[in-house]
C-alpha cells in the first residue's frame, strides 16, 4: 500500500518521460510512476510517484532540477481503501439515454438504458470527464431530434465510448473509431468486444483523417472529435473535406475560454454553429457543415 506521493510538473512530454524513467531507476524505486499531460493547453506534464517509505528529498530535488521540473511536492497519504475509492470515482455516468459503467457496477444498469461498459484503463474516456459527457449529451440530444447518421467517425476515440454510443443506437450505421495512439486503439478494440460491438465499430490507428479507410469511407454525416484545441484547429479544413453537406461535427476537448477561436476556425472552414454546452471549464460544440 503506497504511503507517500511525490508530484511535480514540467514542460514537454520528453523530459516528463525522462524524469519518470529516472525515478523508476532509483535504488529505492517507487511502487509506481505516472506521467500525464495536463489537459489545459499549457503544454505542462505531471509526473507522480508513489513510495512505500518516505522518499529522499535531496534525491528528488536533484532529479527535478536535472529535468527542468518544479520541486516535488511530497505528501504522506492517509490510509485509503483503494478498491472503494476506485469504485466511487468510477461510479456510473448517465448521459441522456446512455449509461456508462465499469464491470463492478454491472448490476446497476437501469432498465431501458443504452449500457456501455468501459474498464478503467490507460485510455481516456470513462464518461466522467466534462468533454466525454458533453459529446454524449450532444449526440443524445441530436438523436432525440431525429438525427440518424449512417456514416460515423470518432477521431481521437480513446476508449471508443463515443463510437460505441453511436453504434449502439444506430444499428445500420458504419462506425469508425480512430486514435493517434496505438495503446488507445488496443483499448478501444477491447471495449468494443466487451460490449458485443465487434464487427460494428472498426478501430484503427490514424492521425486526424490520415488513413485510407477514413478517406474511402468519407463523406461522413457525423464526426466526433474530442481532442485538444491545437489539433482541433488544425483539423478544421480536413473535417470540412470529410463531412458531407449537412453533416455534423461534435467537438470537445476545448476549454470554455478557447471556444471562440475554435468556432472562428470552423466557421471559416464552412461550418455553422448549432449549439454549445459548457460543463465546468470544458466546452462541447455542435457544428453543421454548410
Ligand atoms: C480527450 S481523449 C478523448 C477520448 C474519447 N473520444 C472521449 O470522448 O472520451 C483524446 C484522444 O484523442 C487522441 N488524439 C489526440 N490528437 C489526435 C489526432 N490528431 N488524431 C487522432 N487522435 C488524436 C488522443 O490519443 C486521445 O486518446
PDB file of C-alpha atoms and ligand atoms in Angstrom:
ATOM      1  CA  UNK A   1       0.000   0.000   0.000  1.00  0.00           C
ATOM      2  CA  UNK A   2       1.620   3.310  -1.050  1.00  0.00           C
ATOM      3  CA  UNK A   3       2.085   5.726   1.807  1.00  0.00           C
ATOM      4  CA  UNK A   4       3.825   8.707   0.168  1.00  0.00           C
ATOM      5  CA  UNK A   5       3.234  10.537  -3.089  1.00  0.00           C
ATOM      6  CA  UNK A   6       5.646  12.876  -4.872  1.00  0.00           C
ATOM      7  CA  UNK A   7       4.289  15.141  -7.603  1.00  0.00           C
ATOM      8  CA  UNK A   8       5.798  17.685  -9.926  1.00  0.00           C
ATOM      9  CA  UNK A   9       5.098  19.414 -13.243  1.00  0.00           C
ATOM     10  CA  UNK A  10       7.351  20.305 -16.163  1.00  0.00           C
ATOM     11  CA  UNK A  11       7.005  21.412 -19.772  1.00  0.00           C
ATOM     12  CA  UNK A  12       7.139  18.791 -22.530  1.00  0.00           C
ATOM     13  CA  UNK A  13       6.490  15.071 -22.847  1.00  0.00           C
ATOM     14  CA  UNK A  14      10.094  14.025 -23.479  1.00  0.00           C
ATOM     15  CA  UNK A  15      11.535  15.474 -20.244  1.00  0.00           C
ATOM     16  CA  UNK A  16       8.489  14.169 -18.352  1.00  0.00           C
ATOM     17  CA  UNK A  17       9.138  10.627 -19.626  1.00  0.00           C
ATOM     18  CA  UNK A  18      12.856  11.073 -18.854  1.00  0.00           C
ATOM     19  CA  UNK A  19      12.116  12.109 -15.287  1.00  0.00           C
ATOM     20  CA  UNK A  20       9.717   9.176 -14.854  1.00  0.00           C
ATOM     21  CA  UNK A  21      12.383   6.745 -16.107  1.00  0.00           C
ATOM     22  CA  UNK A  22      14.934   8.278 -13.723  1.00  0.00           C
ATOM     23  CA  UNK A  23      12.504   7.800 -10.810  1.00  0.00           C
ATOM     24  CA  UNK A  24      11.989   4.165 -11.774  1.00  0.00           C
ATOM     25  CA  UNK A  25      15.779   3.662 -11.773  1.00  0.00           C
ATOM     26  CA  UNK A  26      16.213   4.872  -8.176  1.00  0.00           C
ATOM     27  CA  UNK A  27      17.700   2.414  -5.683  1.00  0.00           C
ATOM     28  CA  UNK A  28      14.589   2.916  -3.529  1.00  0.00           C
ATOM     29  CA  UNK A  29      12.345   2.644  -6.563  1.00  0.00           C
ATOM     30  CA  UNK A  30       8.764   3.874  -6.218  1.00  0.00           C
ATOM     31  CA  UNK A  31       5.850   1.436  -6.253  1.00  0.00           C
ATOM     32  CA  UNK A  32       4.510   3.184  -9.312  1.00  0.00           C
ATOM     33  CA  UNK A  33       5.195   6.171 -11.551  1.00  0.00           C
ATOM     34  CA  UNK A  34       2.666   8.042 -13.685  1.00  0.00           C
ATOM     35  CA  UNK A  35       3.094  10.612 -16.459  1.00  0.00           C
ATOM     36  CA  UNK A  36       0.097  12.682 -17.552  1.00  0.00           C
ATOM     37  CA  UNK A  37      -0.420  15.616 -19.863  1.00  0.00           C
ATOM     38  CA  UNK A  38      -2.273  18.421 -18.075  1.00  0.00           C
ATOM     39  CA  UNK A  39      -5.144  18.955 -20.475  1.00  0.00           C
ATOM     40  CA  UNK A  40      -5.453  22.723 -20.183  1.00  0.00           C
ATOM     41  CA  UNK A  41      -3.469  23.650 -23.282  1.00  0.00           C
ATOM     42  CA  UNK A  42      -0.468  24.779 -21.177  1.00  0.00           C
ATOM     43  CA  UNK A  43       1.889  22.089 -22.535  1.00  0.00           C
ATOM     44  CA  UNK A  44       2.715  21.103 -18.950  1.00  0.00           C
ATOM     45  CA  UNK A  45       3.064  17.455 -17.890  1.00  0.00           C
ATOM     46  CA  UNK A  46       2.641  15.992 -14.439  1.00  0.00           C
ATOM     47  CA  UNK A  47       4.947  13.301 -13.100  1.00  0.00           C
ATOM     48  CA  UNK A  48       3.866  11.469  -9.967  1.00  0.00           C
ATOM     49  CA  UNK A  49       5.304   8.595  -7.966  1.00  0.00           C
ATOM     50  CA  UNK A  50       4.089   6.502  -5.034  1.00  0.00           C
ATOM     51  CA  UNK A  51       6.570   5.299  -2.404  1.00  0.00           C
ATOM     52  CA  UNK A  52       6.259   2.802   0.417  1.00  0.00           C
ATOM     53  CA  UNK A  53       8.787   4.732   2.558  1.00  0.00           C
ATOM     54  CA  UNK A  54       9.353   8.496   2.683  1.00  0.00           C
ATOM     55  CA  UNK A  55      11.422   9.343  -0.416  1.00  0.00           C
ATOM     56  CA  UNK A  56      14.819  11.053  -0.135  1.00  0.00           C
ATOM     57  CA  UNK A  57      14.151  14.826  -0.528  1.00  0.00           C
ATOM     58  CA  UNK A  58      17.665  15.570  -1.802  1.00  0.00           C
ATOM     59  CA  UNK A  59      17.467  12.888  -4.488  1.00  0.00           C
ATOM     60  CA  UNK A  60      14.075  14.224  -5.624  1.00  0.00           C
ATOM     61  CA  UNK A  61      15.415  17.790  -5.676  1.00  0.00           C
ATOM     62  CA  UNK A  62      18.391  16.785  -7.853  1.00  0.00           C
ATOM     63  CA  UNK A  63      16.179  14.850 -10.273  1.00  0.00           C
ATOM     64  CA  UNK A  64      13.655  17.698 -10.559  1.00  0.00           C
ATOM     65  CA  UNK A  65      16.423  20.202 -11.281  1.00  0.00           C
ATOM     66  CA  UNK A  66      18.102  17.912 -13.817  1.00  0.00           C
ATOM     67  CA  UNK A  67      14.865  17.566 -15.841  1.00  0.00           C
ATOM     68  CA  UNK A  68      13.693  21.185 -15.538  1.00  0.00           C
ATOM     69  CA  UNK A  69      10.780  20.313 -13.247  1.00  0.00           C
ATOM     70  CA  UNK A  70       9.336  22.222 -10.295  1.00  0.00           C
ATOM     71  CA  UNK A  71      10.453  20.892  -6.884  1.00  0.00           C
ATOM     72  CA  UNK A  72       8.484  17.737  -5.990  1.00  0.00           C
ATOM     73  CA  UNK A  73       5.575  18.151  -3.571  1.00  0.00           C
ATOM     74  CA  UNK A  74       5.779  15.151  -1.231  1.00  0.00           C
ATOM     75  CA  UNK A  75       2.781  14.157   0.883  1.00  0.00           C
ATOM     76  CA  UNK A  76       2.051  11.368   3.264  1.00  0.00           C
ATOM     77  CA  UNK A  77      -1.101   9.619   2.135  1.00  0.00           C
ATOM     78  CA  UNK A  78      -3.854   8.770   4.580  1.00  0.00           C
ATOM     79  CA  UNK A  79      -4.908   5.137   4.865  1.00  0.00           C
ATOM     80  CA  UNK A  80      -7.236   4.621   1.955  1.00  0.00           C
ATOM     81  CA  UNK A  81      -9.491   1.803   0.912  1.00  0.00           C
ATOM     82  CA  UNK A  82      -8.278   1.858  -2.683  1.00  0.00           C
ATOM     83  CA  UNK A  83     -10.898  -0.532  -4.005  1.00  0.00           C
ATOM     84  CA  UNK A  84     -13.714   1.567  -2.553  1.00  0.00           C
ATOM     85  CA  UNK A  85     -12.050   4.748  -3.821  1.00  0.00           C
ATOM     86  CA  UNK A  86     -11.696   3.492  -7.397  1.00  0.00           C
ATOM     87  CA  UNK A  87     -15.295   2.287  -7.370  1.00  0.00           C
ATOM     88  CA  UNK A  88     -16.536   5.600  -6.019  1.00  0.00           C
ATOM     89  CA  UNK A  89     -14.544   7.639  -8.508  1.00  0.00           C
ATOM     90  CA  UNK A  90     -15.572   5.396 -11.361  1.00  0.00           C
ATOM     91  CA  UNK A  91     -19.226   5.430 -10.450  1.00  0.00           C
ATOM     92  CA  UNK A  92     -21.575   5.067 -13.440  1.00  0.00           C
ATOM     93  CA  UNK A  93     -22.175   8.087 -15.659  1.00  0.00           C
ATOM     94  CA  UNK A  94     -25.592   8.941 -17.045  1.00  0.00           C
ATOM     95  CA  UNK A  95     -25.709  10.981 -20.243  1.00  0.00           C
ATOM     96  CA  UNK A  96     -29.229  11.080 -21.613  1.00  0.00           C
ATOM     97  CA  UNK A  97     -30.101   7.558 -22.796  1.00  0.00           C
ATOM     98  CA  UNK A  98     -26.515   6.359 -22.231  1.00  0.00           C
ATOM     99  CA  UNK A  99     -25.323   4.687 -19.033  1.00  0.00           C
ATOM    100  CA  UNK A 100     -21.529   4.291 -18.882  1.00  0.00           C
ATOM    101  CA  UNK A 101     -20.262   1.926 -16.208  1.00  0.00           C
ATOM    102  CA  UNK A 102     -17.349  -0.259 -15.077  1.00  0.00           C
ATOM    103  CA  UNK A 103     -17.765  -4.014 -14.624  1.00  0.00           C
ATOM    104  CA  UNK A 104     -18.059  -3.554 -10.818  1.00  0.00           C
ATOM    105  CA  UNK A 105     -21.364  -1.717 -11.441  1.00  0.00           C
ATOM    106  CA  UNK A 106     -22.819  -4.196 -13.946  1.00  0.00           C
ATOM    107  CA  UNK A 107     -25.743  -4.865 -11.581  1.00  0.00           C
ATOM    108  CA  UNK A 108     -26.724  -1.165 -11.517  1.00  0.00           C
ATOM    109  CA  UNK A 109     -27.685  -0.716 -15.175  1.00  0.00           C
ATOM    110  CA  UNK A 110     -31.237   0.656 -15.181  1.00  0.00           C
ATOM    111  CA  UNK A 111     -33.889  -0.861 -17.455  1.00  0.00           C
ATOM    112  CA  UNK A 112     -34.230   0.697 -20.854  1.00  0.00           C
ATOM    113  CA  UNK A 113     -30.872   2.478 -20.955  1.00  0.00           C
ATOM    114  CA  UNK A 114     -28.129   2.066 -23.539  1.00  0.00           C
ATOM    115  CA  UNK A 115     -25.415   0.482 -21.407  1.00  0.00           C
ATOM    116  CA  UNK A 116     -21.759   0.988 -22.328  1.00  0.00           C
ATOM    117  CA  UNK A 117     -19.208  -0.903 -20.266  1.00  0.00           C
ATOM    118  CA  UNK A 118     -15.795   0.748 -20.036  1.00  0.00           C
ATOM    119  CA  UNK A 119     -12.941  -0.625 -17.979  1.00  0.00           C
ATOM    120  CA  UNK A 120     -10.653   1.833 -16.162  1.00  0.00           C
ATOM    121  CA  UNK A 121      -7.567   1.688 -18.329  1.00  0.00           C
ATOM    122  CA  UNK A 122      -4.759   3.794 -19.700  1.00  0.00           C
ATOM    123  CA  UNK A 123      -7.000   5.222 -22.442  1.00  0.00           C
ATOM    124  CA  UNK A 124      -9.107   8.354 -21.892  1.00  0.00           C
ATOM    125  CA  UNK A 125     -12.888   8.121 -21.895  1.00  0.00           C
ATOM    126  CA  UNK A 126     -14.773   6.698 -18.932  1.00  0.00           C
ATOM    127  CA  UNK A 127     -17.565   9.218 -19.386  1.00  0.00           C
ATOM    128  CA  UNK A 128     -16.603  11.103 -16.215  1.00  0.00           C
ATOM    129  CA  UNK A 129     -14.774  13.916 -17.955  1.00  0.00           C
ATOM    130  CA  UNK A 130     -16.777  17.007 -18.941  1.00  0.00           C
ATOM    131  CA  UNK A 131     -15.647  16.600 -22.559  1.00  0.00           C
ATOM    132  CA  UNK A 132     -16.816  12.988 -22.983  1.00  0.00           C
ATOM    133  CA  UNK A 133     -20.029  13.771 -21.121  1.00  0.00           C
ATOM    134  CA  UNK A 134     -20.598  16.836 -23.335  1.00  0.00           C
ATOM    135  CA  UNK A 135     -20.172  14.755 -26.519  1.00  0.00           C
ATOM    136  CA  UNK A 136     -22.507  12.008 -25.283  1.00  0.00           C
ATOM    137  CA  UNK A 137     -25.148  14.552 -24.274  1.00  0.00           C
ATOM    138  CA  UNK A 138     -24.852  16.417 -27.588  1.00  0.00           C
ATOM    139  CA  UNK A 139     -25.309  13.165 -29.532  1.00  0.00           C
ATOM    140  CA  UNK A 140     -28.212  12.142 -27.287  1.00  0.00           C
ATOM    141  CA  UNK A 141     -29.993  15.454 -27.984  1.00  0.00           C
ATOM    142  CA  UNK A 142     -29.453  15.172 -31.751  1.00  0.00           C
ATOM    143  CA  UNK A 143     -30.767  11.603 -31.626  1.00  0.00           C
ATOM    144  CA  UNK A 144     -33.866  12.844 -29.779  1.00  0.00           C
ATOM    145  CA  UNK A 145     -34.373  15.347 -32.597  1.00  0.00           C
ATOM    146  CA  UNK A 146     -34.420  12.510 -35.136  1.00  0.00           C
ATOM    147  CA  UNK A 147     -30.799  12.651 -36.341  1.00  0.00           C
ATOM    148  CA  UNK A 148     -29.847   9.187 -37.715  1.00  0.00           C
ATOM    149  CA  UNK A 149     -26.384   9.374 -39.304  1.00  0.00           C
ATOM    150  CA  UNK A 150     -25.380   6.398 -41.451  1.00  0.00           C
ATOM    151  CA  UNK A 151     -21.653   7.027 -41.561  1.00  0.00           C
ATOM    152  CA  UNK A 152     -19.870   7.984 -38.328  1.00  0.00           C
ATOM    153  CA  UNK A 153     -16.238   8.631 -37.383  1.00  0.00           C
ATOM    154  CA  UNK A 154     -14.848   9.092 -33.870  1.00  0.00           C
ATOM    155  CA  UNK A 155     -11.481  10.832 -34.322  1.00  0.00           C
ATOM    156  CA  UNK A 156      -9.389  10.511 -31.147  1.00  0.00           C
ATOM    157  CA  UNK A 157     -11.555   7.690 -29.851  1.00  0.00           C
ATOM    158  CA  UNK A 158      -9.681   6.842 -26.607  1.00  0.00           C
ATOM    159  CA  UNK A 159     -11.771   4.043 -25.070  1.00  0.00           C
ATOM    160  CA  UNK A 160     -14.166   4.293 -28.074  1.00  0.00           C
ATOM    161  CA  UNK A 161     -17.007   5.343 -25.765  1.00  0.00           C
ATOM    162  CA  UNK A 162     -18.453   7.786 -28.333  1.00  0.00           C
ATOM    163  CA  UNK A 163     -18.139   5.395 -31.285  1.00  0.00           C
ATOM    164  CA  UNK A 164     -19.828   2.677 -29.231  1.00  0.00           C
ATOM    165  CA  UNK A 165     -22.650   5.038 -28.224  1.00  0.00           C
ATOM    166  CA  UNK A 166     -23.283   5.700 -31.921  1.00  0.00           C
ATOM    167  CA  UNK A 167     -23.059   2.034 -32.916  1.00  0.00           C
ATOM    168  CA  UNK A 168     -25.383   1.017 -30.095  1.00  0.00           C
ATOM    169  CA  UNK A 169     -28.266   3.219 -31.240  1.00  0.00           C
ATOM    170  CA  UNK A 170     -27.603   3.198 -34.989  1.00  0.00           C
ATOM    171  CA  UNK A 171     -27.722  -0.486 -35.970  1.00  0.00           C
ATOM    172  CA  UNK A 172     -27.429   0.287 -39.700  1.00  0.00           C
ATOM    173  CA  UNK A 173     -24.594   2.796 -39.453  1.00  0.00           C
ATOM    174  CA  UNK A 174     -20.961   2.302 -40.357  1.00  0.00           C
ATOM    175  CA  UNK A 175     -18.859   3.473 -37.384  1.00  0.00           C
ATOM    176  CA  UNK A 176     -15.094   4.013 -37.453  1.00  0.00           C
ATOM    177  CA  UNK A 177     -13.086   4.772 -34.281  1.00  0.00           C
ATOM    178  CA  UNK A 178      -9.524   6.029 -34.714  1.00  0.00           C
ATOM    179  CA  UNK A 179      -6.780   7.300 -32.474  1.00  0.00           C
ATOM    180  CA  UNK A 180      -3.242   8.542 -32.985  1.00  0.00           C
ATOM    181  CA  UNK A 181      -2.154   6.377 -30.031  1.00  0.00           C
ATOM    182  CA  UNK A 182      -1.770   2.615 -30.678  1.00  0.00           C
ATOM    183  CA  UNK A 183      -2.439   1.831 -26.995  1.00  0.00           C
ATOM    184  CA  UNK A 184      -5.780   3.643 -27.182  1.00  0.00           C
ATOM    185  CA  UNK A 185      -6.698   1.679 -30.311  1.00  0.00           C
ATOM    186  CA  UNK A 186      -5.984  -1.599 -28.479  1.00  0.00           C
ATOM    187  CA  UNK A 187      -8.138  -0.437 -25.542  1.00  0.00           C
ATOM    188  CA  UNK A 188     -10.872   0.646 -27.960  1.00  0.00           C
ATOM    189  CA  UNK A 189     -10.867  -2.798 -29.591  1.00  0.00           C
ATOM    190  CA  UNK A 190     -11.123  -4.479 -26.185  1.00  0.00           C
ATOM    191  CA  UNK A 191     -14.073  -2.281 -25.165  1.00  0.00           C
ATOM    192  CA  UNK A 192     -15.830  -2.830 -28.474  1.00  0.00           C
ATOM    193  CA  UNK A 193     -15.561  -6.606 -27.898  1.00  0.00           C
ATOM    194  CA  UNK A 194     -16.759  -6.385 -24.263  1.00  0.00           C
ATOM    195  CA  UNK A 195     -19.837  -4.507 -25.449  1.00  0.00           C
ATOM    196  CA  UNK A 196     -20.694  -7.041 -28.149  1.00  0.00           C
ATOM    197  CA  UNK A 197     -19.969  -4.488 -30.886  1.00  0.00           C
ATOM    198  CA  UNK A 198     -17.120  -6.341 -32.629  1.00  0.00           C
ATOM    199  CA  UNK A 199     -17.720  -6.006 -36.346  1.00  0.00           C
ATOM    200  CA  UNK A 200     -19.848  -2.892 -35.746  1.00  0.00           C
ATOM    201  CA  UNK A 201     -17.031  -0.467 -34.802  1.00  0.00           C
ATOM    202  CA  UNK A 202     -13.841  -0.521 -36.889  1.00  0.00           C
ATOM    203  CA  UNK A 203     -10.851   0.599 -34.799  1.00  0.00           C
ATOM    204  CA  UNK A 204      -7.744   1.992 -36.452  1.00  0.00           C
ATOM    205  CA  UNK A 205      -4.604   3.986 -35.736  1.00  0.00           C
ATOM    206  CA  UNK A 206      -4.576   7.344 -37.518  1.00  0.00           C
ATOM    207  CA  UNK A 207      -3.721  10.998 -37.006  1.00  0.00           C
ATOM    208  CA  UNK A 208      -6.813  13.008 -37.871  1.00  0.00           C
ATOM    209  CA  UNK A 209      -8.300  11.662 -41.128  1.00  0.00           C
ATOM    210  CA  UNK A 210      -4.948  10.396 -42.409  1.00  0.00           C
ATOM    211  CA  UNK A 211      -5.871   6.828 -43.179  1.00  0.00           C
ATOM    212  CA  UNK A 212      -7.048   5.195 -46.411  1.00  0.00           C
ATOM    213  CA  UNK A 213     -10.068   3.656 -44.634  1.00  0.00           C
ATOM    214  CA  UNK A 214     -11.191   7.099 -43.424  1.00  0.00           C
ATOM    215  CA  UNK A 215     -10.611   8.686 -46.867  1.00  0.00           C
ATOM    216  CA  UNK A 216     -12.581   5.944 -48.581  1.00  0.00           C
ATOM    217  CA  UNK A 217     -15.434   5.998 -46.050  1.00  0.00           C
ATOM    218  CA  UNK A 218     -15.962   9.780 -46.390  1.00  0.00           C
ATOM    219  CA  UNK A 219     -18.160  11.747 -46.607  1.00  0.00           C
ATOM    220  CA  UNK A 220     -19.255  11.188 -43.017  1.00  0.00           C
ATOM    221  CA  UNK A 221     -22.505  12.554 -41.674  1.00  0.00           C
ATOM    222  CA  UNK A 222     -21.330  12.576 -38.054  1.00  0.00           C
ATOM    223  CA  UNK A 223     -17.801  13.092 -36.744  1.00  0.00           C
ATOM    224  CA  UNK A 224     -16.896  13.177 -33.050  1.00  0.00           C
ATOM    225  CA  UNK A 225     -13.553  14.787 -32.241  1.00  0.00           C
ATOM    226  CA  UNK A 226     -12.798  15.151 -28.547  1.00  0.00           C
ATOM    227  CA  UNK A 227      -9.175  16.259 -28.856  1.00  0.00           C
ATOM    228  CA  UNK A 228      -7.393  19.418 -27.729  1.00  0.00           C
ATOM    229  CA  UNK A 229      -7.666  22.941 -29.148  1.00  0.00           C
ATOM    230  CA  UNK A 230      -4.479  22.805 -31.283  1.00  0.00           C
ATOM    231  CA  UNK A 231      -5.341  19.561 -33.124  1.00  0.00           C
ATOM    232  CA  UNK A 232      -8.973  20.668 -33.483  1.00  0.00           C
ATOM    233  CA  UNK A 233      -7.986  23.899 -35.227  1.00  0.00           C
ATOM    234  CA  UNK A 234      -5.505  22.037 -37.456  1.00  0.00           C
ATOM    235  CA  UNK A 235      -8.225  19.546 -38.297  1.00  0.00           C
ATOM    236  CA  UNK A 236     -10.837  22.144 -39.409  1.00  0.00           C
ATOM    237  CA  UNK A 237     -10.124  22.061 -43.197  1.00  0.00           C
ATOM    238  CA  UNK A 238      -9.897  18.283 -43.309  1.00  0.00           C
ATOM    239  CA  UNK A 239     -13.037  17.979 -41.143  1.00  0.00           C
ATOM    240  CA  UNK A 240     -14.822  20.095 -43.768  1.00  0.00           C
ATOM    241  CA  UNK A 241     -13.427  17.902 -46.548  1.00  0.00           C
ATOM    242  CA  UNK A 242     -14.535  14.650 -44.878  1.00  0.00           C
ATOM    243  CA  UNK A 243     -18.057  15.687 -43.840  1.00  0.00           C
ATOM    244  CA  UNK A 244     -20.887  15.787 -46.353  1.00  0.00           C
ATOM    245  CA  UNK A 245     -23.154  18.833 -46.696  1.00  0.00           C
ATOM    246  CA  UNK A 246     -25.373  18.989 -43.605  1.00  0.00           C
ATOM    247  CA  UNK A 247     -23.009  16.650 -41.737  1.00  0.00           C
ATOM    248  CA  UNK A 248     -22.494  17.242 -38.028  1.00  0.00           C
ATOM    249  CA  UNK A 249     -19.252  17.672 -36.099  1.00  0.00           C
ATOM    250  CA  UNK A 250     -19.380  17.234 -32.322  1.00  0.00           C
ATOM    251  CA  UNK A 251     -16.185  18.790 -30.991  1.00  0.00           C
ATOM    252  CA  UNK A 252     -14.794  18.839 -27.473  1.00  0.00           C
ATOM    253  CA  UNK A 253     -11.521  18.822 -25.579  1.00  0.00           C
ATOM    254  CA  UNK A 254     -11.539  22.604 -25.506  1.00  0.00           C
ATOM    255  CA  UNK A 255     -11.736  24.936 -22.573  1.00  0.00           C
ATOM    256  CA  UNK A 256     -14.635  27.382 -22.346  1.00  0.00           C
ATOM    257  CA  UNK A 257     -12.125  30.208 -22.894  1.00  0.00           C
ATOM    258  CA  UNK A 258     -10.923  28.577 -26.125  1.00  0.00           C
ATOM    259  CA  UNK A 259     -14.382  28.076 -27.640  1.00  0.00           C
ATOM    260  CA  UNK A 260     -14.479  31.308 -29.677  1.00  0.00           C
ATOM    261  CA  UNK A 261     -11.221  30.563 -31.506  1.00  0.00           C
ATOM    262  CA  UNK A 262     -12.444  27.067 -32.433  1.00  0.00           C
ATOM    263  CA  UNK A 263     -15.803  28.430 -33.595  1.00  0.00           C
ATOM    264  CA  UNK A 264     -13.985  31.029 -35.749  1.00  0.00           C
ATOM    265  CA  UNK A 265     -11.759  28.341 -37.323  1.00  0.00           C
ATOM    266  CA  UNK A 266     -14.723  26.098 -38.131  1.00  0.00           C
ATOM    267  CA  UNK A 267     -16.934  28.918 -39.430  1.00  0.00           C
ATOM    268  CA  UNK A 268     -14.029  29.923 -41.729  1.00  0.00           C
ATOM    269  CA  UNK A 269     -13.801  26.282 -42.876  1.00  0.00           C
ATOM    270  CA  UNK A 270     -17.511  26.202 -43.821  1.00  0.00           C
ATOM    271  CA  UNK A 271     -19.427  25.258 -40.682  1.00  0.00           C
ATOM    272  CA  UNK A 272     -22.359  26.792 -38.792  1.00  0.00           C
ATOM    273  CA  UNK A 273     -22.521  26.591 -35.005  1.00  0.00           C
ATOM    274  CA  UNK A 274     -25.717  24.799 -33.911  1.00  0.00           C
ATOM    275  CA  UNK A 275     -25.196  24.591 -30.151  1.00  0.00           C
ATOM    276  CA  UNK A 276     -22.679  24.538 -27.361  1.00  0.00           C
ATOM    277  CA  UNK A 277     -22.659  23.189 -23.829  1.00  0.00           C
ATOM    278  CA  UNK A 278     -20.220  24.203 -21.117  1.00  0.00           C
ATOM    279  CA  UNK A 279     -19.627  21.617 -18.379  1.00  0.00           C
ATOM    280  CA  UNK A 280     -17.329  23.077 -15.730  1.00  0.00           C
ATOM    281  CA  UNK A 281     -14.370  24.568 -17.589  1.00  0.00           C
ATOM    282  CA  UNK A 282     -14.906  22.361 -20.663  1.00  0.00           C
ATOM    283  CA  UNK A 283     -16.955  23.206 -23.737  1.00  0.00           C
ATOM    284  CA  UNK A 284     -18.596  20.976 -26.360  1.00  0.00           C
ATOM    285  CA  UNK A 285     -19.598  22.389 -29.739  1.00  0.00           C
ATOM    286  CA  UNK A 286     -22.085  21.062 -32.293  1.00  0.00           C
ATOM    287  CA  UNK A 287     -21.435  22.385 -35.808  1.00  0.00           C
ATOM    288  CA  UNK A 288     -23.077  21.705 -39.165  1.00  0.00           C
ATOM    289  CA  UNK A 289     -21.166  21.510 -42.455  1.00  0.00           C
ATOM    290  CA  UNK A 290     -22.733  24.130 -44.781  1.00  0.00           C
TER     291      UNK A 290
HETATM  292  C1  LIG B   1      -9.599  13.553 -24.636  1.00  0.00           C
HETATM  293  S1  LIG B   1      -9.321  11.973 -25.337  1.00  0.00           S
HETATM  294  C2  LIG B   1     -10.941  11.593 -25.929  1.00  0.00           C
HETATM  295  C3  LIG B   1     -11.312  10.145 -25.854  1.00  0.00           C
HETATM  296  C4  LIG B   1     -12.771   9.830 -26.186  1.00  0.00           C
HETATM  297  N1  LIG B   1     -13.106  10.171 -27.547  1.00  0.00           N
HETATM  298  C5  LIG B   1     -13.715  10.553 -25.247  1.00  0.00           C
HETATM  299  O1  LIG B   1     -14.500  11.384 -25.688  1.00  0.00           O
HETATM  300  O2  LIG B   1     -13.664  10.293 -24.034  1.00  0.00           O
HETATM  301  C6  LIG B   1      -8.438  12.445 -26.795  1.00  0.00           C
HETATM  302  C7  LIG B   1      -7.895  11.287 -27.620  1.00  0.00           C
HETATM  303  O3  LIG B   1      -7.507  11.838 -28.879  1.00  0.00           O
HETATM  304  C8  LIG B   1      -6.300  11.259 -29.318  1.00  0.00           C
HETATM  305  N2  LIG B   1      -5.721  12.233 -30.268  1.00  0.00           N
HETATM  306  C9  LIG B   1      -5.115  13.409 -29.991  1.00  0.00           C
HETATM  307  N3  LIG B   1      -4.782  14.041 -31.144  1.00  0.00           N
HETATM  308  C10 LIG B   1      -5.207  13.249 -32.163  1.00  0.00           C
HETATM  309  C11 LIG B   1      -5.178  13.342 -33.585  1.00  0.00           C
HETATM  310  N4  LIG B   1      -4.626  14.390 -34.190  1.00  0.00           N
HETATM  311  N5  LIG B   1      -5.725  12.353 -34.308  1.00  0.00           N
HETATM  312  C12 LIG B   1      -6.290  11.278 -33.702  1.00  0.00           C
HETATM  313  N6  LIG B   1      -6.332  11.119 -32.369  1.00  0.00           N
HETATM  314  C13 LIG B   1      -5.812  12.104 -31.605  1.00  0.00           C
HETATM  315  C14 LIG B   1      -5.528  11.003 -28.034  1.00  0.00           C
HETATM  316  O4  LIG B   1      -4.590   9.968 -28.212  1.00  0.00           O
HETATM  317  C15 LIG B   1      -6.648  10.630 -27.049  1.00  0.00           C
HETATM  318  O5  LIG B   1      -6.855   9.226 -26.986  1.00  0.00           O
END
